[in-house]
Amino acid sequence: MKILVCISNVPDTTSKINFTEGDTKFDTSGIQFVINPNDEFGLTRAMWFKEKQGATVHVASVGEASTEPTIRKALAIGADEAIRVDATPTDGFFVARQLADIVKKGEYDLVIAGRESIDYNGGMVPGIMAALLDMNFVNTCINLEVDGNNATAIREIDGGKEKVSTSLPLIIGGQKGLVEESDLRIPNMRGIMMARQKKLNVVDPVDATAATEEVRFEKPAPKGEVKLVDADNVGELVELLHNEAKVI
Amino acid sequence: MSILVYTESEQGKFKKHALEAASYAYAVAQQLGTTVTAISFNNEENDVLGTYGVSKVLQVSDDNLKTFNAKAYAQAVSQAASKEDARVIVLSSSTDSKYMAGLLAGMLKASYAPNVVAAPESTDPLVVKRTAFSNKGFALTKLEADTSIIGVSNNAFGLKENPTDATVEAFTPELKDGAFGVKSVEVDKVVGKATIADAEIVVSAGRGMKGPENWGMIEELADVLGAATACSKPVSDLGWRPHGEHVGQTGKPVASNLYIAIGISGAIQHLAGVSASKTKVVINNDPEAPFFKAADYGIVGDAFEVVPKLIEKLKEFKAQNA
Ligand SMILES: Cc1cc2nc3c(=O)[nH]c(=O)nc-3n(C[C@H](O)[C@H](O)[C@H](O)COP(=O)(O)OP(=O)(O)OC[C@H]3O[C@@H](n4cnc5c(N)ncnc54)[C@H](O)[C@@H]3O)c2cc1C
């Protein structure tokens, strides 16, 4: 089984978000970039397929050279090979077009992307890829088993779970649950050394245009002071929620 | 041309967020001087759609489409869009709608903006405001393709009544090979209980509850309020509560009217996922807990004392206001 894990390079979850150039650009100064958490769960599940079922695992990312440390981290975790499409990831449609091209050329059986990237929260890349390639697609995937050409997955739905059966070639949008938090791997020294020897192929983008453009950003309005209610006067909170906030 | 809205149902009833999407579609139709067409699946309650401004309903009745299937539904919606010459498609932010939206964007080569919180800022070009960076910011997104898909954020635009006479037309999509390449085997879903996605009120608890055995009072509080229960990430990682309850940047997003956080410190990843809630209440024994800076109302105190008192006061309040 040939697996491609799609990796998005995103600001660390603790990042304070600011904008620059007249609020038209995300300010990356001082920002630490990491593997998108949803993708990291997928990558870790892919490592399981590699170790238990002999799968080959490649990772792909669309981004400039500055994303290479994140890609190297994925190699250090254990992916066999990496591909970087040398382009600015302008929007979800553009990124999906690039990754779809890699999937087609590489004849991957299973493509693992994240449910969404935690930066622009588009949540569209795996779905668009699936439509462009006419592959089976399971989103918000929290469990995946593959047996030969057949796959069984569980996806999270509002208020519960749905078990589905499908077949390869398959694309999933993954998240926590694919593996547990405690299964995530911190690259060790040996992994980091080995990652330096692994292939990181840089390819040119295919011709594609973005379908959207971020014209401006805004920060949320600053929050007013919290209104404190005395722990011995809980009734006042009920009053405030009813009369002032009007939510009960 | 018209605006097409996908109105999702559950057990033959339209979901609240579907009606919110219809309200939104009506606002866009007003801006563009056109009308709203809805596509519904195995649902007879078309009058309800008229209430929220829908002029025409394309009603799909097909036993194969009783359970949601993203690809089959996306094919149907995409065919409805061509038939109606719809340049704008509106849907909600439910898990199923988001699942379908990506497929639809790929099929129609459309622009797609998810998590949209307000009516378009302009229609030519089409620019919408949406949340980004997990609620740490907003993006004004220009939709540039011939067809645009707008995913309306839950609970942001609100329900708006615009009574309209809705005509109903049967619609039979031509489902292509592979539409059912993913088959539903089993659905495991709590019925009759508010879900985090739909609930007006969410009661959430964190590591401050000390252990799973103490969740009785959290569930009771949720019961009194008709609320959904949620938890912080470590609580689900520790197995105290199911993963489906984990909210925050890497869990489910919350956009309820009221969010009550009990024994949750208010880490940046937690706040990012819940800050879209309109009113936030924090109960924590540490006055320095970061959540107090993000909340509207707070009680500094021991949850094990405060929560039972709150339940009692709410029961009194309910009894008086029943
Ligand atoms: C990549 C990444 C992603 C993450 N994503 C998420 C996410 O999506 N969602 C999320 O929630 N977290 C997330 N986190 C974890 C986050 O950083 C925090 O660790 C977590 O939110 C803390 O959970 P907590 O508030 O329940 O626990 P703690 O931080 O331990 O806080 C417990 C709180 O309970 C209070 N308390 C203790 N006893 C009592 C009592 N008797 N009465 C009242 N209060 C009491 C304490 O004062 C404290 O403030 C993420 C972290 C990382 C690194």
XYZ file of C-alpha atoms and ligand atoms in Angstrom:
623
model
C 0.000 0.000 0.000
C 1.297 3.427 -0.987
C 0.231 6.206 1.343
C 0.530 9.949 0.844
C 0.145 12.132 3.924
C -0.592 15.778 3.121
C 1.094 18.145 5.531
C 0.138 21.739 6.163
C 2.711 24.019 7.786
C 0.835 26.062 10.397
C 1.507 28.412 13.328
C 1.963 26.619 16.640
C -1.342 26.479 18.543
C -0.040 28.880 21.213
C 0.649 31.617 18.628
C -0.776 35.091 19.055
C -2.214 36.056 15.689
C -1.398 39.487 14.221
C -1.726 41.003 10.779
C 0.548 43.294 8.815
C 0.765 45.339 5.574
C -2.467 47.183 6.291
C -4.104 44.034 7.686
C -3.725 42.209 4.374
C -1.129 39.638 5.494
C -0.698 37.265 8.405
C 2.309 38.446 10.405
C 4.696 35.507 10.593
C 7.382 37.276 12.625
C 8.174 35.395 15.810
C 5.835 32.567 14.827
C 6.878 28.977 15.370
C 5.569 26.686 12.612
C 4.519 23.081 13.166
C 2.847 20.161 11.405
C -0.894 20.879 11.399
C -2.230 18.876 14.401
C -4.925 17.101 12.335
C -2.227 16.009 9.865
C 0.028 14.781 12.655
C -2.671 12.345 13.821
C -2.905 11.124 10.210
C 0.856 10.797 9.848
C 1.017 8.750 13.033
C -1.721 6.422 11.756
C 0.273 6.099 8.510
C 3.317 4.994 10.554
C 1.140 2.268 12.038
C 0.244 1.067 8.522
C 3.936 1.119 7.666
C 4.982 -0.899 10.695
C 2.075 -3.359 10.819
C 1.123 -3.714 7.161
C 4.311 -2.819 5.298
C 2.968 0.358 3.731
C 5.211 2.944 2.079
C 4.618 6.438 3.429
C 5.337 9.651 1.550
C 4.495 13.135 2.734
C 3.688 16.111 0.533
C 3.364 19.792 1.267
C 2.719 22.862 -0.858
C 4.915 25.726 0.317
C 8.091 27.742 0.001
C 11.535 26.523 1.083
C 10.827 27.918 4.568
C 8.427 24.985 5.181
C 11.229 22.421 4.949
C 11.873 22.113 8.707
C 8.247 20.984 9.124
C 8.631 18.486 6.273
C 11.896 17.209 7.796
C 10.064 16.685 11.070
C 7.569 14.433 9.258
C 10.530 12.477 7.848
C 12.056 12.256 11.321
C 8.788 10.832 12.640
C 9.256 8.085 10.052
C 7.900 8.943 6.593
C 10.052 7.391 3.841
C 10.188 10.247 1.390
C 8.869 13.785 0.949
C 7.654 16.008 -1.845
C 7.477 19.777 -1.645
C 5.569 21.664 -4.308
C 7.527 24.871 -4.597
C 4.705 27.436 -4.497
C 2.878 29.776 -2.152
C -0.235 27.923 -0.949
C -2.604 30.714 -2.013
C -5.906 28.953 -1.276
C -7.480 25.553 -0.711
C -8.402 25.094 -4.342
C -4.855 25.790 -5.529
C -3.369 23.458 -2.916
C -5.841 20.674 -3.764
C -4.942 20.977 -7.474
C -1.236 20.587 -6.665
C -1.731 17.627 -4.338
C -4.152 15.923 -6.751
C -1.447 16.028 -9.384
C 1.015 14.330 -7.015
C -1.554 11.658 -6.112
C -2.186 10.928 -9.773
C 1.473 10.720 -10.745
C 2.447 8.735 -7.651
C -0.497 6.300 -7.891
C -1.167 6.404 -4.178
C -3.746 3.999 -2.729
C -4.490 5.999 0.381
C -4.268 9.762 0.858
C -4.416 11.094 4.414
C -5.075 14.803 4.851
C -6.329 16.689 7.898
C -9.956 17.652 8.457
C -8.783 21.278 8.339
C -5.660 23.378 8.770
C -5.682 25.388 11.948
C -4.517 28.553 10.148
C -7.063 29.411 7.446
C -9.570 26.708 8.549
C -10.629 26.038 4.958
C -11.391 22.355 5.491
C -11.731 21.847 1.757
C -8.457 20.371 0.483
C -9.262 16.640 0.848
C -12.805 17.052 -0.524
C -11.710 19.019 -3.577
C -8.934 16.481 -4.219
C -11.435 13.623 -3.974
C -13.735 15.323 -6.483
C -10.905 16.112 -8.904
C -9.578 12.541 -8.743
C -12.974 10.854 -8.347
C -11.697 8.909 -5.332
C -13.683 7.717 -2.317
C -13.618 10.229 0.511
C -14.300 10.039 4.248
C -14.104 13.263 6.257
C -13.705 13.838 10.037
C -12.249 10.350 10.139
C -11.497 9.034 13.647
C -10.667 5.422 12.846
C -9.339 3.670 9.769
C -8.610 0.013 9.036
C -7.449 -1.281 5.670
C -7.698 -4.911 4.606
C -6.452 -5.538 1.076
C -8.511 -3.261 -1.101
C -11.267 -2.725 1.452
C -11.378 -0.069 4.120
C -13.558 0.465 7.154
C -13.665 3.895 8.723
C -15.467 5.676 11.513
C -16.295 9.309 11.046
C -17.406 11.788 13.636
C -20.878 13.203 13.036
C -22.806 15.811 15.027
C -23.853 13.976 18.179
C -22.169 10.673 17.451
C -20.275 8.464 15.040
C -20.905 6.691 11.757
C -19.153 3.525 10.636
C -18.652 3.320 6.867
C -17.210 0.763 4.480
C -15.365 1.760 1.338
C -12.455 0.764 -0.863
C -9.091 2.023 -2.053
C -8.107 4.347 -3.613
C -9.338 6.475 -0.734
C -8.836 9.977 0.658
C -9.548 10.800 4.271
C -9.792 14.046 6.241
C -8.354 12.989 9.583
C -8.300 14.263 13.140
C -7.649 13.130 16.713
C -9.016 9.626 17.186
C -7.152 8.210 14.175
C -4.589 7.691 16.900
C -4.631 8.815 20.515
C -2.737 11.848 21.762
C -0.403 9.488 23.636
C 0.497 7.721 20.349
C 2.005 10.891 18.837
C 5.760 10.622 18.390
C 8.423 13.095 19.232
C 11.272 12.551 16.760
C 14.340 11.073 18.452
C 17.973 11.775 17.557
C 18.214 8.720 15.314
C 15.055 9.743 13.442
C 16.348 13.283 12.994
C 19.709 11.997 11.677
C 17.992 9.570 9.313
C 15.629 12.285 8.045
C 18.647 14.206 6.712
C 19.436 11.310 4.374
C 15.890 10.877 3.114
C 14.739 12.218 -0.225
C 12.939 15.561 -0.209
C 11.932 16.122 -3.813
C 11.148 19.693 -4.790
C 8.741 19.936 -7.717
C 7.309 22.861 -9.672
C 3.597 23.598 -9.321
C 1.157 22.656 -12.057
C -0.708 25.471 -13.698
C -3.682 26.346 -11.487
C -5.384 29.483 -10.249
C -6.765 30.160 -6.810
C -10.545 30.414 -6.442
C -10.472 32.773 -3.476
C -8.358 35.627 -2.171
C -8.087 36.969 1.364
C -8.494 40.702 0.850
C -8.259 41.796 4.469
C -8.002 40.481 8.000
C -9.542 41.688 11.219
C -8.885 40.896 14.857
C -11.776 40.135 17.184
C -13.060 43.140 19.159
C -11.334 43.382 22.541
C -13.243 41.718 25.318
C -14.823 43.782 28.107
C -14.083 43.091 31.776
C -15.519 39.936 33.276
C -18.376 40.523 35.721
C -17.604 38.594 38.900
C -20.354 37.107 41.008
C -19.714 36.089 44.604
C -19.569 32.324 45.183
C -22.065 32.766 48.034
C -24.530 34.544 45.785
C -24.976 32.164 42.861
C -28.571 33.374 42.392
C -27.157 36.623 41.014
C -25.582 34.728 38.120
C -28.957 33.209 37.226
C -30.450 36.702 37.347
C -27.740 38.161 35.095
C -28.007 35.339 32.571
C -31.753 35.858 32.418
C -32.109 39.653 32.524
C -28.840 40.965 31.158
C -27.380 38.368 28.800
C -30.860 36.998 28.010
C -29.546 33.512 27.352
C -31.743 31.535 29.749
C -30.366 32.675 -11.803
C -31.251 32.102 -8.165
C -29.480 31.392 -4.901
C -29.449 27.705 -4.001
C -29.529 26.614 -0.376
C -28.953 23.059 0.824
C -31.418 22.501 3.651
C -30.310 19.594 5.757
C -32.823 17.518 7.642
C -32.757 14.970 10.355
C -35.541 12.433 10.767
C -37.793 14.355 8.399
C -37.311 17.734 10.109
C -35.153 20.621 8.935
C -32.240 21.324 11.221
C -32.115 24.749 12.812
C -28.880 25.533 10.995
C -30.530 24.690 7.670
C -33.121 27.374 8.377
C -30.340 29.746 9.336
C -28.667 28.978 5.990
C -32.010 29.706 4.257
C -32.242 33.037 6.136
C -28.749 33.854 4.928
C -29.542 32.833 1.350
C -32.532 35.206 1.429
C -30.264 38.095 2.465
C -27.899 37.341 -0.445
C -30.848 37.050 -2.850
C -32.072 40.481 -1.722
C -28.638 41.975 -2.373
C -28.519 40.396 -5.837
C -32.153 41.015 -6.750
C -33.070 37.361 -7.095
C -34.864 34.571 -5.217
C -33.962 31.511 -3.163
C -34.342 27.895 -4.261
C -33.824 25.156 -1.676
C -32.888 21.541 -2.250
C -34.266 19.159 0.374
C -33.951 15.392 0.742
C -36.865 13.219 1.852
C -38.541 16.044 3.712
C -42.172 17.110 3.342
C -42.166 20.173 5.591
C -41.757 22.676 2.772
C -43.910 25.371 4.381
C -41.231 25.798 6.985
C -38.781 26.792 4.254
C -41.215 29.432 2.935
C -41.166 31.051 6.369
C -37.447 31.720 5.961
C -37.669 33.212 2.474
C -37.452 30.209 0.145
C -39.525 30.671 -3.062
C -39.000 27.274 -4.602
C -38.154 23.862 -3.203
C -36.535 21.118 -5.221
C -37.690 18.081 -3.342
C -35.658 14.926 -3.702
C -37.495 11.769 -2.621
C -35.259 8.761 -2.915
C -34.940 5.859 -0.499
C -31.267 5.513 -1.423
C -30.720 8.981 -0.002
C -32.406 8.410 3.364
C -29.058 8.413 5.121
C -26.663 11.223 4.286
C -24.073 10.278 1.681
C -21.647 13.097 0.932
C -20.831 12.214 -2.659
C -24.374 11.350 -3.743
C -25.733 14.477 -2.057
C -22.980 16.616 -3.623
C -23.902 15.263 -7.068
C -27.558 16.114 -6.455
C -26.767 19.632 -5.226
C -24.409 20.252 -8.111
C -27.082 19.170 -10.624
C -29.653 21.372 -8.893
C -27.205 24.283 -9.145
C -26.867 23.803 -12.920
C -30.611 23.421 -13.381
C -31.299 26.642 -11.469
C -28.279 28.417 -12.927
C -27.271 29.180 -9.328
C -24.033 31.143 -8.968
C -24.198 31.155 -5.179
C -24.801 28.040 -3.064
C -25.391 28.408 0.668
C -25.052 25.681 3.276
C -24.540 25.387 7.026
C -21.475 24.504 9.078
C -22.744 21.124 10.242
C -20.293 18.240 9.995
C -22.202 16.783 7.048
C -22.465 20.104 5.200
C -18.737 20.688 5.578
C -18.070 17.154 4.356
C -20.144 17.802 1.254
C -18.895 21.349 0.602
C -15.345 20.329 -0.333
C -16.627 17.730 -2.802
C -19.048 20.236 -4.258
C -16.307 22.856 -4.649
C -14.214 20.295 -6.540
C -17.093 19.170 -8.768
C -18.152 22.721 -9.683
C -14.647 24.262 -9.646
C -16.234 26.712 -7.242
C -14.888 29.169 -4.694
C -15.741 28.070 -1.174
C -15.701 30.138 2.015
C -16.515 28.233 5.234
C -17.412 29.676 8.668
C -19.000 32.841 7.258
C -20.395 35.106 9.983
C -22.181 37.951 8.146
C -24.070 38.818 4.965
C -21.687 39.602 2.062
C -19.744 42.828 2.476
C -20.069 43.337 -1.278
C -21.573 41.297 -4.108
C -19.430 42.517 -6.992
C -16.897 41.205 -6.293
C -18.443 38.794 -3.782
C -16.658 39.337 -0.445
C -17.641 37.573 2.778
C -16.393 37.756 6.351
C -15.406 34.462 7.950
C -13.515 33.314 10.998
C -9.924 32.172 10.515
C -7.023 31.102 12.700
C -9.487 29.176 14.878
C -11.443 32.291 15.875
C -8.297 34.287 16.640
C -9.126 36.473 13.629
C -11.472 37.152 10.730
C -10.719 37.034 7.005
C -12.543 39.016 4.346
C -12.551 36.518 1.512
C -13.168 37.333 -2.133
C -14.863 34.523 -4.039
C -13.575 34.661 -7.580
C -14.873 31.609 -9.458
C -18.093 31.537 -11.533
C -19.839 29.626 -8.759
C -19.414 30.415 -5.067
C -20.214 28.273 -2.058
C -20.848 29.995 1.261
C -20.770 27.928 4.453
C -22.630 29.880 7.114
C -21.196 29.666 10.622
C -23.629 28.207 13.156
C -25.513 30.728 15.243
C -23.843 33.816 13.725
C -26.370 35.175 11.223
C -29.415 33.930 13.115
C -32.889 32.834 12.052
C -34.773 35.520 10.090
C -38.370 35.064 9.044
C -39.309 36.309 5.570
C -42.647 34.650 4.808
C -42.756 33.590 1.170
C -45.006 31.240 -0.800
C -42.820 28.308 -1.654
C -43.628 26.268 -4.747
C -42.540 22.645 -4.601
C -41.073 20.715 -7.491
C -40.006 17.086 -7.481
C -36.353 16.739 -8.423
C -34.661 13.511 -9.439
C -30.892 13.763 -9.596
C -28.978 11.410 -11.857
C -26.565 9.709 -9.525
C -23.409 8.606 -11.247
C -21.328 5.468 -10.809
C -19.358 5.563 -7.623
C -21.819 7.877 -5.864
C -22.124 5.240 -3.156
C -18.431 4.320 -2.993
C -18.636 5.032 0.740
C -21.457 3.100 2.403
C -22.959 3.724 5.791
C -22.759 0.594 7.944
C -23.930 1.848 11.289
C -24.839 5.140 12.912
C -24.230 5.497 16.624
C -25.900 8.661 17.751
C -27.515 9.907 20.916
C -31.099 10.818 20.144
C -33.170 13.331 22.051
C -30.146 15.032 23.584
C -28.705 18.382 22.518
C -25.470 18.061 20.514
C -22.525 20.433 20.799
C -23.161 21.587 17.228
C -26.836 22.406 17.710
C -27.204 23.300 21.370
C -28.071 26.822 22.492
C -26.235 26.127 25.737
C -23.084 24.075 26.289
C -21.864 23.031 29.751
C -18.183 22.163 29.635
C -15.840 20.887 32.312
C -12.107 20.408 32.651
C -9.419 18.760 34.688
C -10.543 20.757 37.722
C -13.319 18.158 38.137
C -10.610 15.750 39.379
C -12.095 12.556 37.896
C -14.862 11.037 35.790
C -16.815 10.042 38.890
C -17.584 13.717 39.488
C -19.404 14.352 36.209
C -22.833 13.689 37.723
C -23.246 17.342 38.664
C -22.063 18.472 35.215
C -24.693 16.278 33.566
C -27.332 17.453 35.977
C -26.508 21.080 35.272
C -26.715 20.373 31.536
C -30.044 18.618 32.052
C -31.571 21.540 33.915
C -30.475 23.892 31.128
C -31.292 21.561 28.209
C -27.612 21.900 27.318
C -25.051 19.701 25.607
C -22.044 18.528 27.625
C -18.473 19.160 26.500
C -14.976 18.917 27.974
C -11.403 20.143 27.633
C -8.836 18.127 25.697
C -6.955 16.503 28.607
C -10.266 15.246 29.993
C -10.918 13.289 26.783
C -7.241 12.245 26.485
C -7.445 10.814 30.013
C -10.545 8.886 28.984
C -12.740 10.638 31.564
C -15.127 11.619 28.773
C -15.605 10.499 25.144
C -13.542 12.188 22.394
C -16.714 13.519 20.826
C -17.006 15.934 23.764
C -13.555 17.474 23.288
C -13.934 21.109 22.262
C -11.294 23.627 21.259
C -8.874 24.295 18.455
C -8.218 20.595 17.828
C -11.652 19.407 18.901
C -15.155 20.515 18.056
C -15.855 24.208 17.644
C -18.547 25.723 19.864
C -20.749 28.636 18.812
C -23.555 28.456 21.360
C -25.476 31.322 22.975
C -24.156 30.351 26.390
C -20.950 28.452 27.229
C -20.296 27.530 30.859
C -16.713 26.467 31.621
C -16.180 24.656 34.905
C -12.690 23.827 36.166
C -11.163 24.778 32.811
C -8.084 27.010 32.937
C -8.662 28.716 29.578
C -5.571 27.725 27.590
C -5.268 29.542 24.252
C -6.154 26.345 22.314
C -9.289 25.872 24.361
C -10.393 29.489 24.044
C -9.804 29.510 20.284
C -12.417 26.830 19.819
C -15.101 28.222 22.110
C -14.770 31.993 21.747
C -17.472 32.190 19.077
C -20.004 31.534 21.845
C -21.955 34.670 22.644
C -21.937 34.610 26.443
C -19.229 32.803 28.396
C -19.324 31.953 32.078
C -16.355 30.607 34.016
C -16.329 28.828 37.361
C -12.811 28.303 38.669
C -11.156 28.404 42.107
C -8.084 30.178 40.774
C -8.744 33.909 40.249
C -5.676 34.017 37.982
C -7.057 31.403 35.548
C -6.771 32.872 32.031
C -10.408 32.056 31.285
C -11.503 35.021 33.439
C -9.993 37.355 30.814
C -12.116 35.764 28.076
C -15.391 35.394 29.977
C -18.415 37.645 30.418
C -19.355 36.335 33.863
C -17.262 34.525 36.413
C -17.394 32.963 39.832
C -14.180 32.446 41.747
C -14.914 29.374 43.804
C -14.784 25.638 44.251
C -16.810 23.930 41.524
C -17.849 21.219 43.985
C -19.672 23.876 46.022
C -20.721 26.315 43.300
C -22.203 23.881 40.770
C -24.716 22.223 43.136
C -25.841 25.698 44.270
C -26.192 26.790 40.654
C -28.306 23.720 39.870
C -30.549 24.520 42.837
C -30.971 28.190 41.824
C -31.678 27.236 38.216
C -34.332 24.746 39.318
C -35.986 27.508 41.364
C -35.757 29.848 38.391
C -37.269 27.227 36.053
C -40.086 26.563 38.493
C -40.932 30.277 38.679
C -40.695 30.822 34.941
C -42.370 27.620 33.807
C -1.353 21.190 19.904
C -2.270 21.413 21.060
C -3.628 21.460 20.819
C -4.532 21.629 21.878
N -5.871 21.681 21.619
C -6.737 21.827 22.649
C -8.140 21.859 22.430
O -8.621 21.750 21.300
N -8.970 21.977 23.493
C -8.504 22.071 24.781
O -9.311 22.174 25.697
N -7.176 22.040 25.006
C -6.298 21.915 23.993
N -4.963 21.846 24.258
C -4.519 21.727 25.675
C -4.428 23.054 26.387
O -3.165 23.621 26.164
C -4.629 22.851 27.897
O -3.661 21.950 28.356
C -6.001 22.343 28.279
O -7.026 23.085 27.658
C -6.167 22.394 29.765
O -7.339 21.717 30.152
P -8.046 22.081 31.511
O -8.360 23.506 31.528
O -9.160 21.113 31.683
O -6.965 21.661 32.586
P -5.978 22.555 33.455
O -5.199 23.502 32.649
O -5.281 21.607 34.340
O -6.961 23.441 34.311
C -7.788 22.974 35.310
C -8.425 24.187 35.943
O -9.327 23.754 36.920
C -9.230 24.626 38.033
N -9.691 23.886 39.205
C -9.040 22.918 39.903
N -9.799 22.482 40.919
C -10.945 23.204 40.886
C -12.121 23.222 41.671
N -12.281 22.420 42.737
N -13.087 24.108 41.361
C -12.961 24.949 40.308
N -11.881 24.949 39.518
C -10.877 24.094 39.803
C -7.799 25.049 38.107
O -7.680 26.295 38.763
C -7.428 25.116 36.621
O -7.623 26.453 36.127
C -4.042 21.718 23.207
C -2.669 21.693 23.433
C -1.785 21.538 22.389
C -0.323 21.530 22.678
